[in-house]
Short mmCIF file of C-alpha atoms in Angstrom, two decimals:
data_model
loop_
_atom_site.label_atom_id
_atom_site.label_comp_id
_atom_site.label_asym_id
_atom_site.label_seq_id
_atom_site.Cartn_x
_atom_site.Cartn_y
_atom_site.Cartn_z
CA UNK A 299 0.15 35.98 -20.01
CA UNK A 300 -2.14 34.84 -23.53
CA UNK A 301 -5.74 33.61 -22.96
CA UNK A 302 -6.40 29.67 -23.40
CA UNK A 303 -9.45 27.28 -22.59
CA UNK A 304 -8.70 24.77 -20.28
CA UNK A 305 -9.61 21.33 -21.48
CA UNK A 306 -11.72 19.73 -18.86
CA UNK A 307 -11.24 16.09 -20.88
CA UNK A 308 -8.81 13.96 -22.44
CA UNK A 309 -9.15 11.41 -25.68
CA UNK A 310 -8.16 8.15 -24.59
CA UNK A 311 -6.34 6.75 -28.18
CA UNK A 312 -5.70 3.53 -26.75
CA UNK A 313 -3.10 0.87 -28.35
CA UNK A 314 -1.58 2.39 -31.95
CA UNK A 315 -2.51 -0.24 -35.41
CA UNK A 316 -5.20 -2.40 -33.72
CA UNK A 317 -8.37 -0.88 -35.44
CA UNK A 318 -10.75 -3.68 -35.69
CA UNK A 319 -8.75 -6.18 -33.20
CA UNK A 320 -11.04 -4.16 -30.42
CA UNK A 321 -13.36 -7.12 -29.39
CA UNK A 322 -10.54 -9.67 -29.66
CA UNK A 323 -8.54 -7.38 -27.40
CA UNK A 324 -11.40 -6.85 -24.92
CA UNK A 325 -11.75 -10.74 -24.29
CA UNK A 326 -7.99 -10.92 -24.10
CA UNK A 327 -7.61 -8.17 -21.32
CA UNK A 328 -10.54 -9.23 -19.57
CA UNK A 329 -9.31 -12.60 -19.44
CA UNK A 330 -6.12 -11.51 -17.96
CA UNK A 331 -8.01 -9.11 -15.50
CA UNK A 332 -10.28 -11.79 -13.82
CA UNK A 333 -7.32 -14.20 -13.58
CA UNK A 334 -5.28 -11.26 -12.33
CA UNK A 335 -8.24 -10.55 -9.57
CA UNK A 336 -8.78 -14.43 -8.79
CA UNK A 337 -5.29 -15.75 -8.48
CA UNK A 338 -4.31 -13.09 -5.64
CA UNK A 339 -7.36 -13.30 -3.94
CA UNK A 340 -6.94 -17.42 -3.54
CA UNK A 341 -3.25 -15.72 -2.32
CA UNK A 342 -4.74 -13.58 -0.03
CA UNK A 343 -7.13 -16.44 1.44
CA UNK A 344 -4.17 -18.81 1.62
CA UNK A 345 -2.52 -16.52 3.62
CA UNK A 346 -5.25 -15.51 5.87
CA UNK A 347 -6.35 -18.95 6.85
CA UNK A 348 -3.39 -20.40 7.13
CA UNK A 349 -1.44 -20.17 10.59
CA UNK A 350 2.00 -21.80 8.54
CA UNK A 351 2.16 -18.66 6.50
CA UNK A 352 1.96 -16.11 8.84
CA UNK A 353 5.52 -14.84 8.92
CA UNK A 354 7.41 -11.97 7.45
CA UNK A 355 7.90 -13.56 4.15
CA UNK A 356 4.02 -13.72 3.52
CA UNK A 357 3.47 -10.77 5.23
CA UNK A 358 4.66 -9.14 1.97
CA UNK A 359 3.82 -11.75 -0.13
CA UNK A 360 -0.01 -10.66 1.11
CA UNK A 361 0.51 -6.38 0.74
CA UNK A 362 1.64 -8.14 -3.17
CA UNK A 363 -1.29 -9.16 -3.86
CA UNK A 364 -3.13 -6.72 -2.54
CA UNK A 365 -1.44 -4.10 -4.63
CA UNK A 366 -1.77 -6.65 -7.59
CA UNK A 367 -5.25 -6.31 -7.17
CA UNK A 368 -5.40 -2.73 -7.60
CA UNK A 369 -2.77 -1.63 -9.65
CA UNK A 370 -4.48 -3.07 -12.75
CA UNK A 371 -7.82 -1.90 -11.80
CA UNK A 372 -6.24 1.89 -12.30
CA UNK A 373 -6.84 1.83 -15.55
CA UNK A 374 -8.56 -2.03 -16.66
CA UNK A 375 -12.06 -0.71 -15.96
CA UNK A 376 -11.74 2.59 -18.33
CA UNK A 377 -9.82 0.21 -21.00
CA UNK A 378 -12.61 -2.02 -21.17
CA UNK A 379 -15.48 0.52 -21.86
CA UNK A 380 -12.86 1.80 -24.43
CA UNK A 381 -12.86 -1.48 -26.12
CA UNK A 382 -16.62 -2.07 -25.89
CA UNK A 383 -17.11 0.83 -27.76
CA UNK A 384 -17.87 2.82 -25.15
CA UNK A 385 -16.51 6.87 -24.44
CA UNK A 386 -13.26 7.92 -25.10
CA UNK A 387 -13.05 10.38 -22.89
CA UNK A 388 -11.85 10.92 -19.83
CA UNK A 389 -12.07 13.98 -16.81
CA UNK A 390 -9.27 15.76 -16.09
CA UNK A 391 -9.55 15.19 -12.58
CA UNK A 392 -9.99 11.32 -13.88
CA UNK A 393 -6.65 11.68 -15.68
CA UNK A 394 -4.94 13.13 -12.62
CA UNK A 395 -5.98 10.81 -10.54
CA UNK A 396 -4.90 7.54 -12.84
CA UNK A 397 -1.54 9.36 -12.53
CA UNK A 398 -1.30 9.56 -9.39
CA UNK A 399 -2.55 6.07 -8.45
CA UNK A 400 -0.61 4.25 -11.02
CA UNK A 401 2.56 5.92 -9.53
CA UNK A 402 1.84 5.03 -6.07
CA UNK A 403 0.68 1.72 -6.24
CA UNK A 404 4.07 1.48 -8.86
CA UNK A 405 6.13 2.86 -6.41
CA UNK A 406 4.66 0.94 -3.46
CA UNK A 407 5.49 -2.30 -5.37
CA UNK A 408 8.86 -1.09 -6.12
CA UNK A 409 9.69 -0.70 -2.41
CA UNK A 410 7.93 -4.06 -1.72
CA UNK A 411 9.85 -6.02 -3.83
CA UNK A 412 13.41 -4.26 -2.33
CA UNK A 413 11.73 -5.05 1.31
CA UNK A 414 11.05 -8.69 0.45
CA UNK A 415 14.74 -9.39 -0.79
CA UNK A 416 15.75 -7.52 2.36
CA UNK A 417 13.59 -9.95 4.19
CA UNK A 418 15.41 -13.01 2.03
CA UNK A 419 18.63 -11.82 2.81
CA UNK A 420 17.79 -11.72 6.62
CA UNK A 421 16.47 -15.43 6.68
CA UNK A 422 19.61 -17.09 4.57
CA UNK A 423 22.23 -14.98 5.66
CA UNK A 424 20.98 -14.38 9.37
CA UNK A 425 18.83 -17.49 10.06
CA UNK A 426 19.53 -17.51 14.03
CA UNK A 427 18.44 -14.09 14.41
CA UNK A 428 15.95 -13.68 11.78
CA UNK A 429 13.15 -13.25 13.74
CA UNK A 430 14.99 -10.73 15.38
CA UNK A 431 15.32 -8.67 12.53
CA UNK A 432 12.17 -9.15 10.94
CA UNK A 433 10.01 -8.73 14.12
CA UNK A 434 6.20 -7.60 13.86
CA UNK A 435 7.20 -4.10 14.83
CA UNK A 436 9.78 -3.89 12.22
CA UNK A 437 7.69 -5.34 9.33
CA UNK A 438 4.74 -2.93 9.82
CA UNK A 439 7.18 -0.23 9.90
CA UNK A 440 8.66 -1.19 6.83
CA UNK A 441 5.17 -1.63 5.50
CA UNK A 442 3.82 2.22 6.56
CA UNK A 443 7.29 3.28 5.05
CA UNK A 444 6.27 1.80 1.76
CA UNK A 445 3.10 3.36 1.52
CA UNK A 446 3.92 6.72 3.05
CA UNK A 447 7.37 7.31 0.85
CA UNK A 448 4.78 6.40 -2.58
CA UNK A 449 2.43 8.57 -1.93
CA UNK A 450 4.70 11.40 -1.39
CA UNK A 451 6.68 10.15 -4.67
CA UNK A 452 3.42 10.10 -6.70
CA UNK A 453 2.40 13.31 -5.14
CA UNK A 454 5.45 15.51 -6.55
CA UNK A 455 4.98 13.85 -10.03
CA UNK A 456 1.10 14.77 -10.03
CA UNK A 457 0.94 18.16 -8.55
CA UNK A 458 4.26 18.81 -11.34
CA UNK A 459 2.67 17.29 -14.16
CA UNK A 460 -1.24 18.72 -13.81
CA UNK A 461 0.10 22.37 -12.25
CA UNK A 462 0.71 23.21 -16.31
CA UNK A 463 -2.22 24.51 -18.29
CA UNK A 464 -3.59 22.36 -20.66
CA UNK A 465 -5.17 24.04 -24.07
CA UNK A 466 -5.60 21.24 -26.39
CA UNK A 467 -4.68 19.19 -28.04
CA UNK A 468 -6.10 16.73 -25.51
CA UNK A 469 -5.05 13.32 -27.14
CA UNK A 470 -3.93 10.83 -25.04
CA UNK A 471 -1.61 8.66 -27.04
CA UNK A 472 -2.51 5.38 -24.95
CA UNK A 473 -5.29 3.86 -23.40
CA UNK A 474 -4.98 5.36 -19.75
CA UNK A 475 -2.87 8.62 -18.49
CA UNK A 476 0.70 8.32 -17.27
CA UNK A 477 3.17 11.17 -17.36
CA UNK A 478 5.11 10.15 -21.06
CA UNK A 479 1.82 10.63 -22.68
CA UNK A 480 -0.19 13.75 -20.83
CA UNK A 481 3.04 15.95 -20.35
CA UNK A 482 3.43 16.64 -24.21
CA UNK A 483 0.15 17.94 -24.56
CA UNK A 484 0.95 21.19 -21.69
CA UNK A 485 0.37 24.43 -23.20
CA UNK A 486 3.96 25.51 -20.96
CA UNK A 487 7.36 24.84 -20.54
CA UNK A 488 7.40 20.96 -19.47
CA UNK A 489 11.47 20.63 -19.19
CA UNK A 490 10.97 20.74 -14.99
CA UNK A 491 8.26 18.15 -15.02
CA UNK A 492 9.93 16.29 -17.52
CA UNK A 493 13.53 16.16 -15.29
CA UNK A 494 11.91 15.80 -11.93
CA UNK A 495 9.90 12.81 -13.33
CA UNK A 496 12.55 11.31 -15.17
CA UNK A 497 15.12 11.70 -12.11
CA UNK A 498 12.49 10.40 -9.67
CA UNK A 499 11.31 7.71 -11.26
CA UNK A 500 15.03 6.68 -12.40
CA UNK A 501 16.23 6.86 -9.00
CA UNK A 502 13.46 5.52 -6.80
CA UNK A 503 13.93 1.79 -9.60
CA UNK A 504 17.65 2.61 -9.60
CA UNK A 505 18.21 2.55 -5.74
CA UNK A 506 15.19 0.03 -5.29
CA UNK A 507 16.99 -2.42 -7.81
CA UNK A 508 20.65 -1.73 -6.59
CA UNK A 509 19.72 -2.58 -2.88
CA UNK A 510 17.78 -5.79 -4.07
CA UNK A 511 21.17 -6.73 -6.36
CA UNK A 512 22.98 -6.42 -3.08
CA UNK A 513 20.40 -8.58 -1.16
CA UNK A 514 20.80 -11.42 -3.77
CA UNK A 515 24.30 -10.82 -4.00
CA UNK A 516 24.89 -11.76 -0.05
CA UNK A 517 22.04 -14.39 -0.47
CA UNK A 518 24.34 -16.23 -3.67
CA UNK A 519 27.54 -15.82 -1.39
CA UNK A 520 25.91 -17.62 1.68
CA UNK A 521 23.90 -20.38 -0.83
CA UNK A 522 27.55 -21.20 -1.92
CA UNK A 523 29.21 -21.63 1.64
CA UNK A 524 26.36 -24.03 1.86
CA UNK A 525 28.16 -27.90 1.98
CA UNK A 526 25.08 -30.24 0.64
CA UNK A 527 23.68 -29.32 -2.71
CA UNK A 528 20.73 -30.06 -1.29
CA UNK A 529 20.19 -27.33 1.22
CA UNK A 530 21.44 -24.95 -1.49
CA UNK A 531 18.78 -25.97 -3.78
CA UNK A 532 16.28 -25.56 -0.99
CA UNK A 533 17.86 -22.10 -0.02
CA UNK A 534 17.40 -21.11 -3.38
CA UNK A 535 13.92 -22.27 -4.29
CA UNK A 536 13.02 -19.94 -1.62
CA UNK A 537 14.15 -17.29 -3.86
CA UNK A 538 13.75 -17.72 -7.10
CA UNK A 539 9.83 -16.71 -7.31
CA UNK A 540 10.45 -13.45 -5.80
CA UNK A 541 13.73 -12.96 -8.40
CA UNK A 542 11.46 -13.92 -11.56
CA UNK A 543 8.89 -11.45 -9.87
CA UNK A 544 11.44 -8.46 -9.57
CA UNK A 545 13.14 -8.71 -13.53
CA UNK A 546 9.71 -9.11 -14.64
CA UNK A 547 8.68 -5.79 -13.01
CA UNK A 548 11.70 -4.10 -14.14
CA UNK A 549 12.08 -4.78 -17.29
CA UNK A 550 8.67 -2.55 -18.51
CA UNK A 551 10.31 0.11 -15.97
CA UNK A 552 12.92 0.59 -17.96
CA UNK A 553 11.21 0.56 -21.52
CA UNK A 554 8.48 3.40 -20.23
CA UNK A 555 10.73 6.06 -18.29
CA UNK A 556 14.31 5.10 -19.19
CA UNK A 557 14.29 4.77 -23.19
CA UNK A 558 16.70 7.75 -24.89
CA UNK A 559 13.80 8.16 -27.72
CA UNK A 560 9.67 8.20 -27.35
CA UNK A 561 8.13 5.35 -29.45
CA UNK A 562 4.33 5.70 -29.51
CA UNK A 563 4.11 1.79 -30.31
CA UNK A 564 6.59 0.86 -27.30
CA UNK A 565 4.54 3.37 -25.22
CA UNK A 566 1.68 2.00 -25.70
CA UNK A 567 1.86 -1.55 -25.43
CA UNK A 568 4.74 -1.65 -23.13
CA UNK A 569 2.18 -0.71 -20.14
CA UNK A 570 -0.17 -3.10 -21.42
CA UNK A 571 2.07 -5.56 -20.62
CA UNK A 572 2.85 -3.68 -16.84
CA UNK A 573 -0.60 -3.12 -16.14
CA UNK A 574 -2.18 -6.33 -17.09
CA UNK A 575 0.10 -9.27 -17.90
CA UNK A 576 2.44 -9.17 -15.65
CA UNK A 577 0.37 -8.55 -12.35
CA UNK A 578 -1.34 -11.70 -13.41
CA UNK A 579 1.99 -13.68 -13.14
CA UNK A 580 2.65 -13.06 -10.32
CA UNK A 581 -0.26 -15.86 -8.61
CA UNK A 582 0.75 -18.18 -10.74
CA UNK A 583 4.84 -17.77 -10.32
CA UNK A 584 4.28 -17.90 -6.06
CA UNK A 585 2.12 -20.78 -6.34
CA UNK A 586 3.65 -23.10 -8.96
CA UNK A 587 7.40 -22.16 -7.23
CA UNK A 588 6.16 -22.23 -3.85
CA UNK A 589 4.89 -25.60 -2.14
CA UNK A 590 3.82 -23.85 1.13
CA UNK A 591 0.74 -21.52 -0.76
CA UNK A 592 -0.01 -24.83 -2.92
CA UNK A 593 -0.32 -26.95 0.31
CA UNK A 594 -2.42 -23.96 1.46
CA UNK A 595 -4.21 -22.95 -0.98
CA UNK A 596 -5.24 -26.61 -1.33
CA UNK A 597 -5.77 -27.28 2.49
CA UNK A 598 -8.27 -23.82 2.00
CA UNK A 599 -10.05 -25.06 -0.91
CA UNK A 600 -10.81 -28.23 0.43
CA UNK A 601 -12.30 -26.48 3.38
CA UNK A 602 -14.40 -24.55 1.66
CA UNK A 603 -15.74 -27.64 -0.71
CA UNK A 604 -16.54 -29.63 2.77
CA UNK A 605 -18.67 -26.56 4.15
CA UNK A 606 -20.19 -25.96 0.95
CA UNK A 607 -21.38 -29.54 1.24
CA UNK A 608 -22.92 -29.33 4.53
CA UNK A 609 -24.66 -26.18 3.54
#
């Protein structure tokens, strides 16, 4: 046993070669933030108030958006008072708690996403009993499963990474705290954090993304048996929103927690990118692809223009 101090803070780098770019970046992120925060909440509304989208399908199109909410906000509201100039620093307990959060709100979209193809798969391959299968009782279950198998997943990568002892340096080599960039700076031997984290993460997006290939592999098989081209187009337009949804989330998977070699540029900017980009997609690739939420959303608006007028 050797004597350390403990660091009680971390130094939040941020994003590697953009000295100066800071306010151009701020108004950038915030922009994608806000649009990020407003597109799922008009979601969310659509959903709420309107009685044609309350089945399975929006069901989990609704715990999206709610997650799309608040997996940004892990780590937006820290980056902006980064960018305004503001502290660099950040708690430990701070830092262990991004961790945590961004791995089970991750992880809870990860299971989403392999729930929603299953729930795909049910309605074009099993149309007759599809109700059947994706009954209340089995879509809340499905739902608690989500939420309860992430926070145990995020829960063994946090207690693994922040059980080391950390004597400095305290750099964080991004602007928030994910495992890549806190584990390096332990003052111990990081090769069991470093394997469980790599194997769970790798698994969890392996299995998630082999059991949605398998959905969509059924779903093309049963489009195909389909005789007018007609009702295979419509088959697969009800698809192809959640598809551009899932490759969009995997791809920055892959990059963070599955490249051979750390690059502190791809590191950095790569979660940029999962964290703030992409969750703001997401509104836009549902409602543009998706003529029930635009008839919705529309119907909704139009509501709430009429009783704004009265008022």
């Amino acid at each position: 046993m050797r004597n350390y101090t403990p660091v009680t803070e971390f130094l939040l780098m941020g994003i590697p070669h953009t000295n100066g770019l800071e306010n151009v970046l701020f108004v950038l992120f915030l922009g994608f933030y806000l649009l990020t925060l407003l597109g799922n909440l008009l979601i969310l509304l659509a959903i709420l108030t309107s009685s044609n989208l309350h089945t399975p399908m929006y069901f989990f199109l609704g715990n999206l958006s709610v997650f799309d909410i608040f997996f940004p906000s892990v780590s937006s509201p820290k980056m902006m008072l980064y960018l305004m100039g503001q502290s660099r620093t950040i708690s430990y307990q701070d830092c262990a708690s991004q961790v945590f959060f961004y791995h089970f709100l991750g992880c809870t979209e990860c299971f989403l996403y392999t729930v929603m193809a299953y729930d795909r798969f049910a309605a074009i391959c099993h149309p007759l009993r599809y109700t059947v299968i994706m009954s209340h009782r089995v879509c809340t279950i499905m739902t608690l499963g989500t939420w309860t198998g992430s926070c145990l997943h995020a829960s063994v990568l946090t207690y693994l990474v922040f059980k080391l002892p950390y004597c400095g340096p305290n750099e964080v080599g991004n602007f928030f705290c994910d495992i890549p960039v806190v584990l390096p700076l332990a003052c111990a031997d990081t090769s069991l954090a470093q394997t469980v984290s790599f194997t769970n993460v790798g698994v969890v997006a392996l299995m998630c993304f082999l059991l949605v290939l398998t959905s969509y592999t059924r779903i093309v098989i049963s489009i195909l048996k389909i005789s007018s081209s007609e009702g295979r187009l419509r088959a697969f337009s009800t698809c192809s929103a959640h598809l551009t949804s899932v490759l969009l989330f995997y791809g920055p998977v892959v990059l963070i927690y599955l490249q051979p070699a750390s690059s502190p540029w791809l590191d950095s900017v790569v979660p940029v990118l999962n964290n703030i980009v992409i969750p703001s997609l997401n509104p836009l690739i549902y409602s543009l692809r998706n003529k029930d939420v635009k008839l919705a959303l529309r119907k909704t608006l139009i509501q709430e223009v009429h009783t704004c007028g009265y008022l």
